[in-house]
mmCIF file with all atom_site columns, C-alpha atoms in Angstrom:
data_model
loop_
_atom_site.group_PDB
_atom_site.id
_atom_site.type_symbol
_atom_site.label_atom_id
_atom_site.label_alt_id
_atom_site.label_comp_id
_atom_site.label_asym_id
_atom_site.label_entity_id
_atom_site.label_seq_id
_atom_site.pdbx_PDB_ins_code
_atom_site.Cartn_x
_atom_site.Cartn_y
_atom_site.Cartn_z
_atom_site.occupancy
_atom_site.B_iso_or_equiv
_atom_site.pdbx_formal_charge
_atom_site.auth_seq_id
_atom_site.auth_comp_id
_atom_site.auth_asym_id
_atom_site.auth_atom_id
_atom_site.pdbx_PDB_model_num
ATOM 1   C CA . UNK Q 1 1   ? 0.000   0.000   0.000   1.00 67.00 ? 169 UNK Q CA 1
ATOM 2   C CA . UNK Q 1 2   ? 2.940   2.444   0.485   1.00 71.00 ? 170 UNK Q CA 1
ATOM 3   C CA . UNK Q 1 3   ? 3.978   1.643   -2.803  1.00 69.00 ? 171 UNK Q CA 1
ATOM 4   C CA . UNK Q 1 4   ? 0.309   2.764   -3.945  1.00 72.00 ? 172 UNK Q CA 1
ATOM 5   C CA . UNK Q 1 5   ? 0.586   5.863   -1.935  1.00 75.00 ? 173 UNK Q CA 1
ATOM 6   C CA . UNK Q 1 6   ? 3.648   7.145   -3.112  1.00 73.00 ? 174 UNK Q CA 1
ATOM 7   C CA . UNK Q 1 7   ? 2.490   7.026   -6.714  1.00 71.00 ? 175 UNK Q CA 1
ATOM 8   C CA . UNK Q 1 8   ? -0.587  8.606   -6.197  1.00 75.00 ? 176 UNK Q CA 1
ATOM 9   C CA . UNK Q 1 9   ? 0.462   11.693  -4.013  1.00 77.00 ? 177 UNK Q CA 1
ATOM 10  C CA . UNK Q 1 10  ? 2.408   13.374  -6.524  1.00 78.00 ? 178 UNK Q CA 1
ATOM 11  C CA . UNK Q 1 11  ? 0.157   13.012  -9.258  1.00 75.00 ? 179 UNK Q CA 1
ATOM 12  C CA . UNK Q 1 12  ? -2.194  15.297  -6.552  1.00 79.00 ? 180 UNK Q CA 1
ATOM 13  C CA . UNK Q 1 13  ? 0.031   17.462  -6.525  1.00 78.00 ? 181 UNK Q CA 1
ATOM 14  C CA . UNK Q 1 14  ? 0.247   17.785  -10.659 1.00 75.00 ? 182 UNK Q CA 1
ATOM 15  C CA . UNK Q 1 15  ? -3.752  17.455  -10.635 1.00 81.00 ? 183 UNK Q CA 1
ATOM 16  C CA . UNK Q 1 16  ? -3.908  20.361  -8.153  1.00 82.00 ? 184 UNK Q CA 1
ATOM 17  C CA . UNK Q 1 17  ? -1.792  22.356  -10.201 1.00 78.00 ? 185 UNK Q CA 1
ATOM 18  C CA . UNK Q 1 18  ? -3.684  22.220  -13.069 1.00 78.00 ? 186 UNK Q CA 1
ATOM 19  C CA . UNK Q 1 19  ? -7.139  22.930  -11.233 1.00 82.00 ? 187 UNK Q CA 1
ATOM 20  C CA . UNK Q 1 20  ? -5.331  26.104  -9.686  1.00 82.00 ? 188 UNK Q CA 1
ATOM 21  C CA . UNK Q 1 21  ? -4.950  27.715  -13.112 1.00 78.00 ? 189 UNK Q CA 1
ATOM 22  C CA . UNK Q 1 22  ? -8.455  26.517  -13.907 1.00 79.00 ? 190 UNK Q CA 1
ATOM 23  C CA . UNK Q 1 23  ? -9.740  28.297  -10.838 1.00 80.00 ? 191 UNK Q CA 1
ATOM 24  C CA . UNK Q 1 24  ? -8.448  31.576  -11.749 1.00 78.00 ? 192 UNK Q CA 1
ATOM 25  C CA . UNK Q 1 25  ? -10.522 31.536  -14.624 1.00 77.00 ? 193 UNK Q CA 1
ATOM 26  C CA . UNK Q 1 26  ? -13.753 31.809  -12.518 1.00 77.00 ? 194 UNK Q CA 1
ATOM 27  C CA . UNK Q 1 27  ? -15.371 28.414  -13.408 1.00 79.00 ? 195 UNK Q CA 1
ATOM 28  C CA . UNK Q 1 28  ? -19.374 28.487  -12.788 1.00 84.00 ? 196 UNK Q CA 1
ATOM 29  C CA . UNK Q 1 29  ? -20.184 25.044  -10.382 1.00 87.00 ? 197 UNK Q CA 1
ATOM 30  C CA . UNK Q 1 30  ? -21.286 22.810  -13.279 1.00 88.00 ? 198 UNK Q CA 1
ATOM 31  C CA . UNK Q 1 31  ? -18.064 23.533  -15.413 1.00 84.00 ? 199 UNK Q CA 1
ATOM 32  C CA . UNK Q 1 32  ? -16.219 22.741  -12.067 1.00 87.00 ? 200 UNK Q CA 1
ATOM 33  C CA . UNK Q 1 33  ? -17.663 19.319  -11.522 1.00 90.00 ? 201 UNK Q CA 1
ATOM 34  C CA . UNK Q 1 34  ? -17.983 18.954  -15.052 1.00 86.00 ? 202 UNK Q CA 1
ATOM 35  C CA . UNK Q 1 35  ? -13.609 19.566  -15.386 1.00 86.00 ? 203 UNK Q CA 1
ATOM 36  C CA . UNK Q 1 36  ? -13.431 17.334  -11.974 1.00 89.00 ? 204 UNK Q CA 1
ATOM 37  C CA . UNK Q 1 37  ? -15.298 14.355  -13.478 1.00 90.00 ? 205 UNK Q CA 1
ATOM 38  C CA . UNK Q 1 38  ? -13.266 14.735  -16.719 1.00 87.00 ? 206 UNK Q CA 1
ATOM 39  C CA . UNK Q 1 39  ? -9.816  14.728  -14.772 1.00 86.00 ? 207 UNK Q CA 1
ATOM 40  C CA . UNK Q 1 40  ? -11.351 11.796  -12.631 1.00 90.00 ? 208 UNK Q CA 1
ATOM 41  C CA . UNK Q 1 41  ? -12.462 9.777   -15.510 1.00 90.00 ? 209 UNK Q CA 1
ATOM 42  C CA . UNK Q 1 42  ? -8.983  9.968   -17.329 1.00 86.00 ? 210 UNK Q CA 1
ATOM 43  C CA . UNK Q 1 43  ? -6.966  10.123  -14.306 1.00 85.00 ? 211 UNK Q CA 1
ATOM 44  C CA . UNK Q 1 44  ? -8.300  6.759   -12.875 1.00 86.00 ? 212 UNK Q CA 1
ATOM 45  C CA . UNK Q 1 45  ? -8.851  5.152   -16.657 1.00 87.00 ? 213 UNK Q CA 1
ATOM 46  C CA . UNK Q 1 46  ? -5.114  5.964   -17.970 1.00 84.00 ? 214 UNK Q CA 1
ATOM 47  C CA . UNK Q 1 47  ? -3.282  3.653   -15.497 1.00 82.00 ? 215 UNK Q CA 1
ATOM 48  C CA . UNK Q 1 48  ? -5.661  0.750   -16.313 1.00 83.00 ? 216 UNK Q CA 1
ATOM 49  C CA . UNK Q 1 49  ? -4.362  1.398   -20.143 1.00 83.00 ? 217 UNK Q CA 1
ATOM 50  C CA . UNK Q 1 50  ? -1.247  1.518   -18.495 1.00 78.00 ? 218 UNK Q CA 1
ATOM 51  C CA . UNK Q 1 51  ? -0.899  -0.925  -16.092 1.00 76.00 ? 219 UNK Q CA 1
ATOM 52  C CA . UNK Q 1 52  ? -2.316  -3.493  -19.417 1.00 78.00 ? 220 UNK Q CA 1
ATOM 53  C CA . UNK Q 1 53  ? 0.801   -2.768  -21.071 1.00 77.00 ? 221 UNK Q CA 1
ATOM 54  C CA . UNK Q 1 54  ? 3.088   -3.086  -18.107 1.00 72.00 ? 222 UNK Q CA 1
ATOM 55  C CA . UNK Q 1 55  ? 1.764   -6.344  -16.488 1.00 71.00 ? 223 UNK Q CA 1
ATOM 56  C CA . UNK Q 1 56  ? 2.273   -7.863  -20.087 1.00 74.00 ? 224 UNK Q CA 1
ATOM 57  C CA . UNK Q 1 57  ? 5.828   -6.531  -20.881 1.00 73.00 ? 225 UNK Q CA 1
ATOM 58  C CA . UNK Q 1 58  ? 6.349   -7.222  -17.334 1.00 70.00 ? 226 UNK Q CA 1
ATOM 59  C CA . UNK Q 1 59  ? 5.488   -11.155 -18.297 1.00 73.00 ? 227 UNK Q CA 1
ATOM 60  C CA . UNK Q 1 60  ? 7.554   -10.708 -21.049 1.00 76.00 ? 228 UNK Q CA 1
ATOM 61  C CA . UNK Q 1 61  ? 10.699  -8.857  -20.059 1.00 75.00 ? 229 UNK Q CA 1
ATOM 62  C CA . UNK Q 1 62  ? 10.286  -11.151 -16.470 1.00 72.00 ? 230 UNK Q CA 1
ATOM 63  C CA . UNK Q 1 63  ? 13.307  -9.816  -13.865 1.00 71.00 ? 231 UNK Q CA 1
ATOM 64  C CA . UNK Q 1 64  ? 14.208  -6.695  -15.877 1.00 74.00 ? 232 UNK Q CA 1
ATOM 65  C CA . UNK Q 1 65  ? 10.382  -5.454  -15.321 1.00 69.00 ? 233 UNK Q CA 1
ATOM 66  C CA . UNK Q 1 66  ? 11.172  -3.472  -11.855 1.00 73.00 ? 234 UNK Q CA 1
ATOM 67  C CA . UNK Q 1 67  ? 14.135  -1.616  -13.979 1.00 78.00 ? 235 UNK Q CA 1
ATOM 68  C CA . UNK Q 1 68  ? 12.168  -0.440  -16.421 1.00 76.00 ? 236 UNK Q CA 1
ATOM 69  C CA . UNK Q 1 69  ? 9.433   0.422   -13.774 1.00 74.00 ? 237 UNK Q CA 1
ATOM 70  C CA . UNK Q 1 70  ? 12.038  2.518   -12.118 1.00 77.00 ? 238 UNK Q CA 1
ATOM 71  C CA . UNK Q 1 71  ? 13.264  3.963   -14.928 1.00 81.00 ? 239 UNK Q CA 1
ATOM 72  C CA . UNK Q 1 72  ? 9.865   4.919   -16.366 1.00 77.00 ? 240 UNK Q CA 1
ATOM 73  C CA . UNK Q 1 73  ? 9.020   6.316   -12.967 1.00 75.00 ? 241 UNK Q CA 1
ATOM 74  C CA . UNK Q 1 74  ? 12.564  8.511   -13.142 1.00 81.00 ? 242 UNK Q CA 1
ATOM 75  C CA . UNK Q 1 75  ? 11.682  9.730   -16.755 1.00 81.00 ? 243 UNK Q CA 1
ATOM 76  C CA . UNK Q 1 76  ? 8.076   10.897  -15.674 1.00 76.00 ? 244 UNK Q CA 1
ATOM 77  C CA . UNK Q 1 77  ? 9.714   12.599  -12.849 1.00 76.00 ? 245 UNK Q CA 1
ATOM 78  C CA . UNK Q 1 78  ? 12.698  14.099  -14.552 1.00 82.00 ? 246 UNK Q CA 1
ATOM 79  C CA . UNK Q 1 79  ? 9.656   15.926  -17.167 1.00 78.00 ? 247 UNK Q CA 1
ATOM 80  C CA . UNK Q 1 80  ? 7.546   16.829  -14.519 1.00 73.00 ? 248 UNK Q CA 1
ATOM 81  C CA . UNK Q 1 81  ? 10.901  19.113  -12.634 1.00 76.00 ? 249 UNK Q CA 1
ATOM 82  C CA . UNK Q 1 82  ? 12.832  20.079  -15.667 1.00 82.00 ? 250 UNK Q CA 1
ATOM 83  C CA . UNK Q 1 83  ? 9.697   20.258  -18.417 1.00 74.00 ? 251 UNK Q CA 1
ATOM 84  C CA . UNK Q 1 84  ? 8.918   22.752  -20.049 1.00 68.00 ? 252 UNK Q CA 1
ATOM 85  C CA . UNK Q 1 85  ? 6.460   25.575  -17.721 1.00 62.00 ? 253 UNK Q CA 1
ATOM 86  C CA . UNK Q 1 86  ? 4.005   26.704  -20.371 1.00 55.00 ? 254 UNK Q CA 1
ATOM 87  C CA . UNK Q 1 87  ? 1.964   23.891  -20.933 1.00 54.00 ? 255 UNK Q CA 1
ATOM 88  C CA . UNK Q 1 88  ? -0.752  24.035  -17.915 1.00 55.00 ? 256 UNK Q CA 1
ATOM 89  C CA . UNK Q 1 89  ? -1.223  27.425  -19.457 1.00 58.00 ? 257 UNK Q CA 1
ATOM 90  C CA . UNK Q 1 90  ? -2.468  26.198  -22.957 1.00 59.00 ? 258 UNK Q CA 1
ATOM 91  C CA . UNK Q 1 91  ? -4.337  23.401  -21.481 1.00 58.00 ? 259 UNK Q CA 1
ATOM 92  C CA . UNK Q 1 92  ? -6.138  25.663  -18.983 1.00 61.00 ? 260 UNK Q CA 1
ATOM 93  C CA . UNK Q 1 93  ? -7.432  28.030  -22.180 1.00 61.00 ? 261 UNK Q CA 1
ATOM 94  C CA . UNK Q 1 94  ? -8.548  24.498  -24.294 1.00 60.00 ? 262 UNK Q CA 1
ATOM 95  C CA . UNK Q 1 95  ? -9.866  23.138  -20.854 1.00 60.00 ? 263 UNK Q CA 1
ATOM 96  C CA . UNK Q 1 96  ? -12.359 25.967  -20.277 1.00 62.00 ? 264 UNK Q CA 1
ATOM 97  C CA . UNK Q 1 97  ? -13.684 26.550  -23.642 1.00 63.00 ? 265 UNK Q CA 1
ATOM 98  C CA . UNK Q 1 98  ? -13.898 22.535  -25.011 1.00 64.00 ? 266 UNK Q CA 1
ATOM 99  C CA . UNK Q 1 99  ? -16.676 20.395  -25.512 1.00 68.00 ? 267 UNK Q CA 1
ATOM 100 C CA . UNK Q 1 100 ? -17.152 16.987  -27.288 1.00 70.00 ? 268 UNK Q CA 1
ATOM 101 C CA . UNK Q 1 101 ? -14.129 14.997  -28.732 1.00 71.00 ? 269 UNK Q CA 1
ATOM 102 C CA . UNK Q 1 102 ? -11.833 17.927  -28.064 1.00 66.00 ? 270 UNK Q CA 1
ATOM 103 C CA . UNK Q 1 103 ? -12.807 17.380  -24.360 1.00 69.00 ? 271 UNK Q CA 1
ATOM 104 C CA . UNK Q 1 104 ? -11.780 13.680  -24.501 1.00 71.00 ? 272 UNK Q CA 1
ATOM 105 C CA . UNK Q 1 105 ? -8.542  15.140  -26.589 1.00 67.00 ? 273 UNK Q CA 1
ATOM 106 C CA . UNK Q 1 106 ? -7.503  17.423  -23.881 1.00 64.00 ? 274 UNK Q CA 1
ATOM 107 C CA . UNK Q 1 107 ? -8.414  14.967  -21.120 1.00 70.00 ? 275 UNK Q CA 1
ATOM 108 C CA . UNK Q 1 108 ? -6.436  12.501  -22.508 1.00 67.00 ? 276 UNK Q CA 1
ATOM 109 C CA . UNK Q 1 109 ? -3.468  15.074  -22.790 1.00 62.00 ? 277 UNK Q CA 1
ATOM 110 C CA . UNK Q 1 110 ? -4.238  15.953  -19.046 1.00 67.00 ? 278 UNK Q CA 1
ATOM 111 C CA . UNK Q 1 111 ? -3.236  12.360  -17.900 1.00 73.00 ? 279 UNK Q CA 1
ATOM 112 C CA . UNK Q 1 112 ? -0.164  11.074  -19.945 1.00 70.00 ? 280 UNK Q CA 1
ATOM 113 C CA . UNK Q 1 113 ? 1.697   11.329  -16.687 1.00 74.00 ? 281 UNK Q CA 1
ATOM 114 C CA . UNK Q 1 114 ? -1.294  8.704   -15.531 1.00 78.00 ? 282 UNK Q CA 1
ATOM 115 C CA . UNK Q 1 115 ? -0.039  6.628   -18.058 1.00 76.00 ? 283 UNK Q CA 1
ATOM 116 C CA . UNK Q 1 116 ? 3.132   6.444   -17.126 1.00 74.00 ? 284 UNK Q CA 1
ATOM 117 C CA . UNK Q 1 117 ? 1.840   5.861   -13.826 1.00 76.00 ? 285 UNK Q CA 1
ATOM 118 C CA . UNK Q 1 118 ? -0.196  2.751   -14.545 1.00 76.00 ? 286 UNK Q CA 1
ATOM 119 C CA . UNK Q 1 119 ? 2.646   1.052   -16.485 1.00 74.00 ? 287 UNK Q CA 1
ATOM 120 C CA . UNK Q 1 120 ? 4.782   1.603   -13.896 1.00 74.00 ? 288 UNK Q CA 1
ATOM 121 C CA . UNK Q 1 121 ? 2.175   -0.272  -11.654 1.00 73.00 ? 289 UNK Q CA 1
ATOM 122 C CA . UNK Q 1 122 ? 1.876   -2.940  -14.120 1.00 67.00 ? 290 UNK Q CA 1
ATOM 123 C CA . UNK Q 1 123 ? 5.785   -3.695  -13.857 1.00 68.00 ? 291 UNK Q CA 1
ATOM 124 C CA . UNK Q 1 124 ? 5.858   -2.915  -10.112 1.00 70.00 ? 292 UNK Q CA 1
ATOM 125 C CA . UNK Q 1 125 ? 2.816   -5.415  -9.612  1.00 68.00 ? 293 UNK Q CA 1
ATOM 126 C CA . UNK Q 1 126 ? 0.886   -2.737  -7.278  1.00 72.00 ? 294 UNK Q CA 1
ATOM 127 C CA . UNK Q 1 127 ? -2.546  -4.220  -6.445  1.00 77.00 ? 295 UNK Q CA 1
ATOM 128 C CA . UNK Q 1 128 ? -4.829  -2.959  -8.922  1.00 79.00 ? 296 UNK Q CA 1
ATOM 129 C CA . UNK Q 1 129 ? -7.933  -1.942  -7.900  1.00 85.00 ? 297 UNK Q CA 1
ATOM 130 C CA . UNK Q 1 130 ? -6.576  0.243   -4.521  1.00 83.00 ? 298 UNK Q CA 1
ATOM 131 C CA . UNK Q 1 131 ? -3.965  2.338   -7.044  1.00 82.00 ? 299 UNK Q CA 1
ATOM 132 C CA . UNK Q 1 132 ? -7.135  2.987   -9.366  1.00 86.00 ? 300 UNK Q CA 1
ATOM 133 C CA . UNK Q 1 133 ? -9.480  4.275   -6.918  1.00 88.00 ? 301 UNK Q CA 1
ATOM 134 C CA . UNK Q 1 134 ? -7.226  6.382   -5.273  1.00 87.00 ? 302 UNK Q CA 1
ATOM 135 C CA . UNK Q 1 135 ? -6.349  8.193   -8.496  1.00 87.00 ? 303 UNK Q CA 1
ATOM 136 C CA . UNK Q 1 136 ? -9.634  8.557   -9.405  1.00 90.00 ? 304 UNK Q CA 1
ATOM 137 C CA . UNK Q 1 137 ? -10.256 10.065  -6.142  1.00 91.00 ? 305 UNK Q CA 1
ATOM 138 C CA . UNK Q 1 138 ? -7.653  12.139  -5.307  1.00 88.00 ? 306 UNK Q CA 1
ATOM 139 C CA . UNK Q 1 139 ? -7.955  13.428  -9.208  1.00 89.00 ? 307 UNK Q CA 1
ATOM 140 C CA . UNK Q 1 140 ? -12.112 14.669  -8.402  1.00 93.00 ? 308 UNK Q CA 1
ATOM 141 C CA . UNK Q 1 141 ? -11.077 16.231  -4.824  1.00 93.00 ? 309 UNK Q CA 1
ATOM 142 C CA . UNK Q 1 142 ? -7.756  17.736  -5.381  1.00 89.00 ? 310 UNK Q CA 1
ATOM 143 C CA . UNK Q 1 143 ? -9.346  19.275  -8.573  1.00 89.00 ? 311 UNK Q CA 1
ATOM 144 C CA . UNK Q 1 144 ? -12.012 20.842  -6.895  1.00 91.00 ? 312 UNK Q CA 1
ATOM 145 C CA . UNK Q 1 145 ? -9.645  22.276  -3.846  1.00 91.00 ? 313 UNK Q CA 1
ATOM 146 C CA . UNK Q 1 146 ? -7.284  23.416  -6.610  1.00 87.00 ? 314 UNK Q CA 1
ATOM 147 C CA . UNK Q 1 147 ? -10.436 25.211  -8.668  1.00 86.00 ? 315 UNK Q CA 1
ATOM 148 C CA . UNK Q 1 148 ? -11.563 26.559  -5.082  1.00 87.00 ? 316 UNK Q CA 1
ATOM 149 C CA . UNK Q 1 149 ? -8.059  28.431  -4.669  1.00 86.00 ? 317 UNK Q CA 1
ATOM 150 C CA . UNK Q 1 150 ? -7.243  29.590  -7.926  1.00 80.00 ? 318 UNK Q CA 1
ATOM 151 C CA . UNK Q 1 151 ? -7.542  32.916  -7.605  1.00 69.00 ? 319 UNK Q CA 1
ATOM 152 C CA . UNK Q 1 152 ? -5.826  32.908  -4.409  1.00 78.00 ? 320 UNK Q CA 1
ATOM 153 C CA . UNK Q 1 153 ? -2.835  30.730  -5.032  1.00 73.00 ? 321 UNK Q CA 1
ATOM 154 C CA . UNK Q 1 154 ? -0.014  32.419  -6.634  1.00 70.00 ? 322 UNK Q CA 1
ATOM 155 C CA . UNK Q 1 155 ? 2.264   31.478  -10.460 1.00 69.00 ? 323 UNK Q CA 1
ATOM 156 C CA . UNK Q 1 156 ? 4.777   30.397  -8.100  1.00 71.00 ? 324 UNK Q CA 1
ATOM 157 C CA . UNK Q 1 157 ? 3.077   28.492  -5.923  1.00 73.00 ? 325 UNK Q CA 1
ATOM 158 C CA . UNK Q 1 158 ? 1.602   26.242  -8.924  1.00 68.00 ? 326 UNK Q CA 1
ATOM 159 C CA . UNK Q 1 159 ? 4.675   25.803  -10.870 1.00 72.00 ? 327 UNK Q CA 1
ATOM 160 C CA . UNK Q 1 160 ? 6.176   25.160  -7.015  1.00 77.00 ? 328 UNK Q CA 1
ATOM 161 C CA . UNK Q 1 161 ? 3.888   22.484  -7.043  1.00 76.00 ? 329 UNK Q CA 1
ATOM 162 C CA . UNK Q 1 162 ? 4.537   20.422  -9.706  1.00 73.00 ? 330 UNK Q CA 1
ATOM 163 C CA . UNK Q 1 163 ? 8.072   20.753  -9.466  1.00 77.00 ? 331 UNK Q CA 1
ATOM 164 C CA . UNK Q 1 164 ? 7.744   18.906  -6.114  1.00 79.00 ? 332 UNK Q CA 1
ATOM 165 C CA . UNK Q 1 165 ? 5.442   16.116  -8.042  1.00 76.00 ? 333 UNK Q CA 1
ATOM 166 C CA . UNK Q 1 166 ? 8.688   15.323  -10.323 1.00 76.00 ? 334 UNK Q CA 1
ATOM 167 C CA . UNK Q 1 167 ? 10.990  15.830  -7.117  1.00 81.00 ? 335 UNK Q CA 1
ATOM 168 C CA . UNK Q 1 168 ? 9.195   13.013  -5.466  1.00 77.00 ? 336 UNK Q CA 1
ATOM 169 C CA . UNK Q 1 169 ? 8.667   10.863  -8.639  1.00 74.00 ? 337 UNK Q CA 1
ATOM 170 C CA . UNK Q 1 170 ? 12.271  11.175  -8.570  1.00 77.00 ? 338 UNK Q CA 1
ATOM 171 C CA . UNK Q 1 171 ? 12.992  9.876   -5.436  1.00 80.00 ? 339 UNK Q CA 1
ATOM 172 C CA . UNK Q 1 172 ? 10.698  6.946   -5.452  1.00 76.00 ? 340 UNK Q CA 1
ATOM 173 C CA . UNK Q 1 173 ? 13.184  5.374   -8.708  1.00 76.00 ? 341 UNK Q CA 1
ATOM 174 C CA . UNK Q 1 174 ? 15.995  5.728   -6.242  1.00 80.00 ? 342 UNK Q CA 1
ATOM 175 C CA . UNK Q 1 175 ? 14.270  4.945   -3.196  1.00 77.00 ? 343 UNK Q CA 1
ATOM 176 C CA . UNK Q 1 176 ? 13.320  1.144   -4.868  1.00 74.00 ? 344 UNK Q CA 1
ATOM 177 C CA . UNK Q 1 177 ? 16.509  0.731   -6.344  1.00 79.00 ? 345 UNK Q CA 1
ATOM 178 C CA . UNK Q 1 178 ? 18.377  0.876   -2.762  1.00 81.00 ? 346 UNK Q CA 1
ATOM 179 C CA . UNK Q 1 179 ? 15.425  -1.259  -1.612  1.00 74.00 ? 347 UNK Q CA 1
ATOM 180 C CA . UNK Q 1 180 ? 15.669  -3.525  -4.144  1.00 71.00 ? 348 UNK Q CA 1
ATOM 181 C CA . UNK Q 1 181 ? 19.362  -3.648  -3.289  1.00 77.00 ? 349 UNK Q CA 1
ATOM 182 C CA . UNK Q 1 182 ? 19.448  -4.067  0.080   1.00 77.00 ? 350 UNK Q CA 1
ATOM 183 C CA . UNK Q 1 183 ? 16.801  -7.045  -0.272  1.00 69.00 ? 351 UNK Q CA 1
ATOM 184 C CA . UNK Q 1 184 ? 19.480  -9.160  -1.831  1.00 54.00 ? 352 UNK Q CA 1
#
């Protein structure tokens, strides 16, 4: 369950970024839930896609899988520190005005790093159903807190934020590797 938990924080963290910029746009309560639904739909369905792909390599590629878990994991967290800033801007404007397939478009651009996520589960073999929920979750509250604050919660403060989500996706690579070490 740790392992679950230290996945899902920091992709609260990256949600609640997001839903900041959203909120200083003055969302009405329907676009809101509406936004919080969408991020929990793709959120929580994006590691199942995900986690698919890894359990199977993971049969495939057998002891290497953990590796390439870990390295996935370090990738993910390396783009979410040293990425480029502007993108939460762009998706904010397409966020707010979108309807229909776009939605689905942006959505799915929303929750690549829920991708990554889920096929890092699949390698890690992270119980399933727990990991899923919990995304899904933390994706519907932490958007609405984040939408709440948005006018109140600085540039800094958001682009603070998801540089912590790739400082901790960061750590976790190195924090299995010198478990997986010392369990030898």
């Amino acid at each position: 369950m740790a392992r679950v938990l230290a996945l899902v924080l920091p992709l609260g963290l990256d949600t609640f970024a997001i839903a900041t910029a959203l909120g200083m746009t003055r969302l009405s309560g329907a676009q809101r839930v509406r936004i919080s639904l969408l991020f929990a739909a793709f959120e929580g369905g994006m590691p199942v896609i995900g986690l698919l792909v890894g359990a199977g390599l993971g049969q495939v590629i057998g002891s290497w899988s953990e590796y390439i878990a870990i390295a996935a994991l370090a990738g993910l967290g390396g783009y979410m520190l040293f990425g480029p800033d502007d993108t939460d801007e762009k998706r904010v404007q397409s966020l707010v005005g979108s309807r229909g397939l776009a939605m689905v478009g942006l959505g799915l651009t929303v929750s690549l790093d829920e991708l990554a996520i889920g096929f890092s589960l699949g390698l890690l073999n992270v119980p399933i159903v727990p990991a899923i929920v919990l995304i899904a979750a933390q994706a519907f509250v932490v958007s609405q807190v984040g939408m709440a604050l948005g006018g109140k919660v600085s540039e800094a403060t958001r682009a603070g934020t998801e540089r912590l989500a790739g400082a901790v996706l960061l750590a976790i690579p190195g924090i299995l590797l010198i478990t997986k070490f010392l369990g030898r």
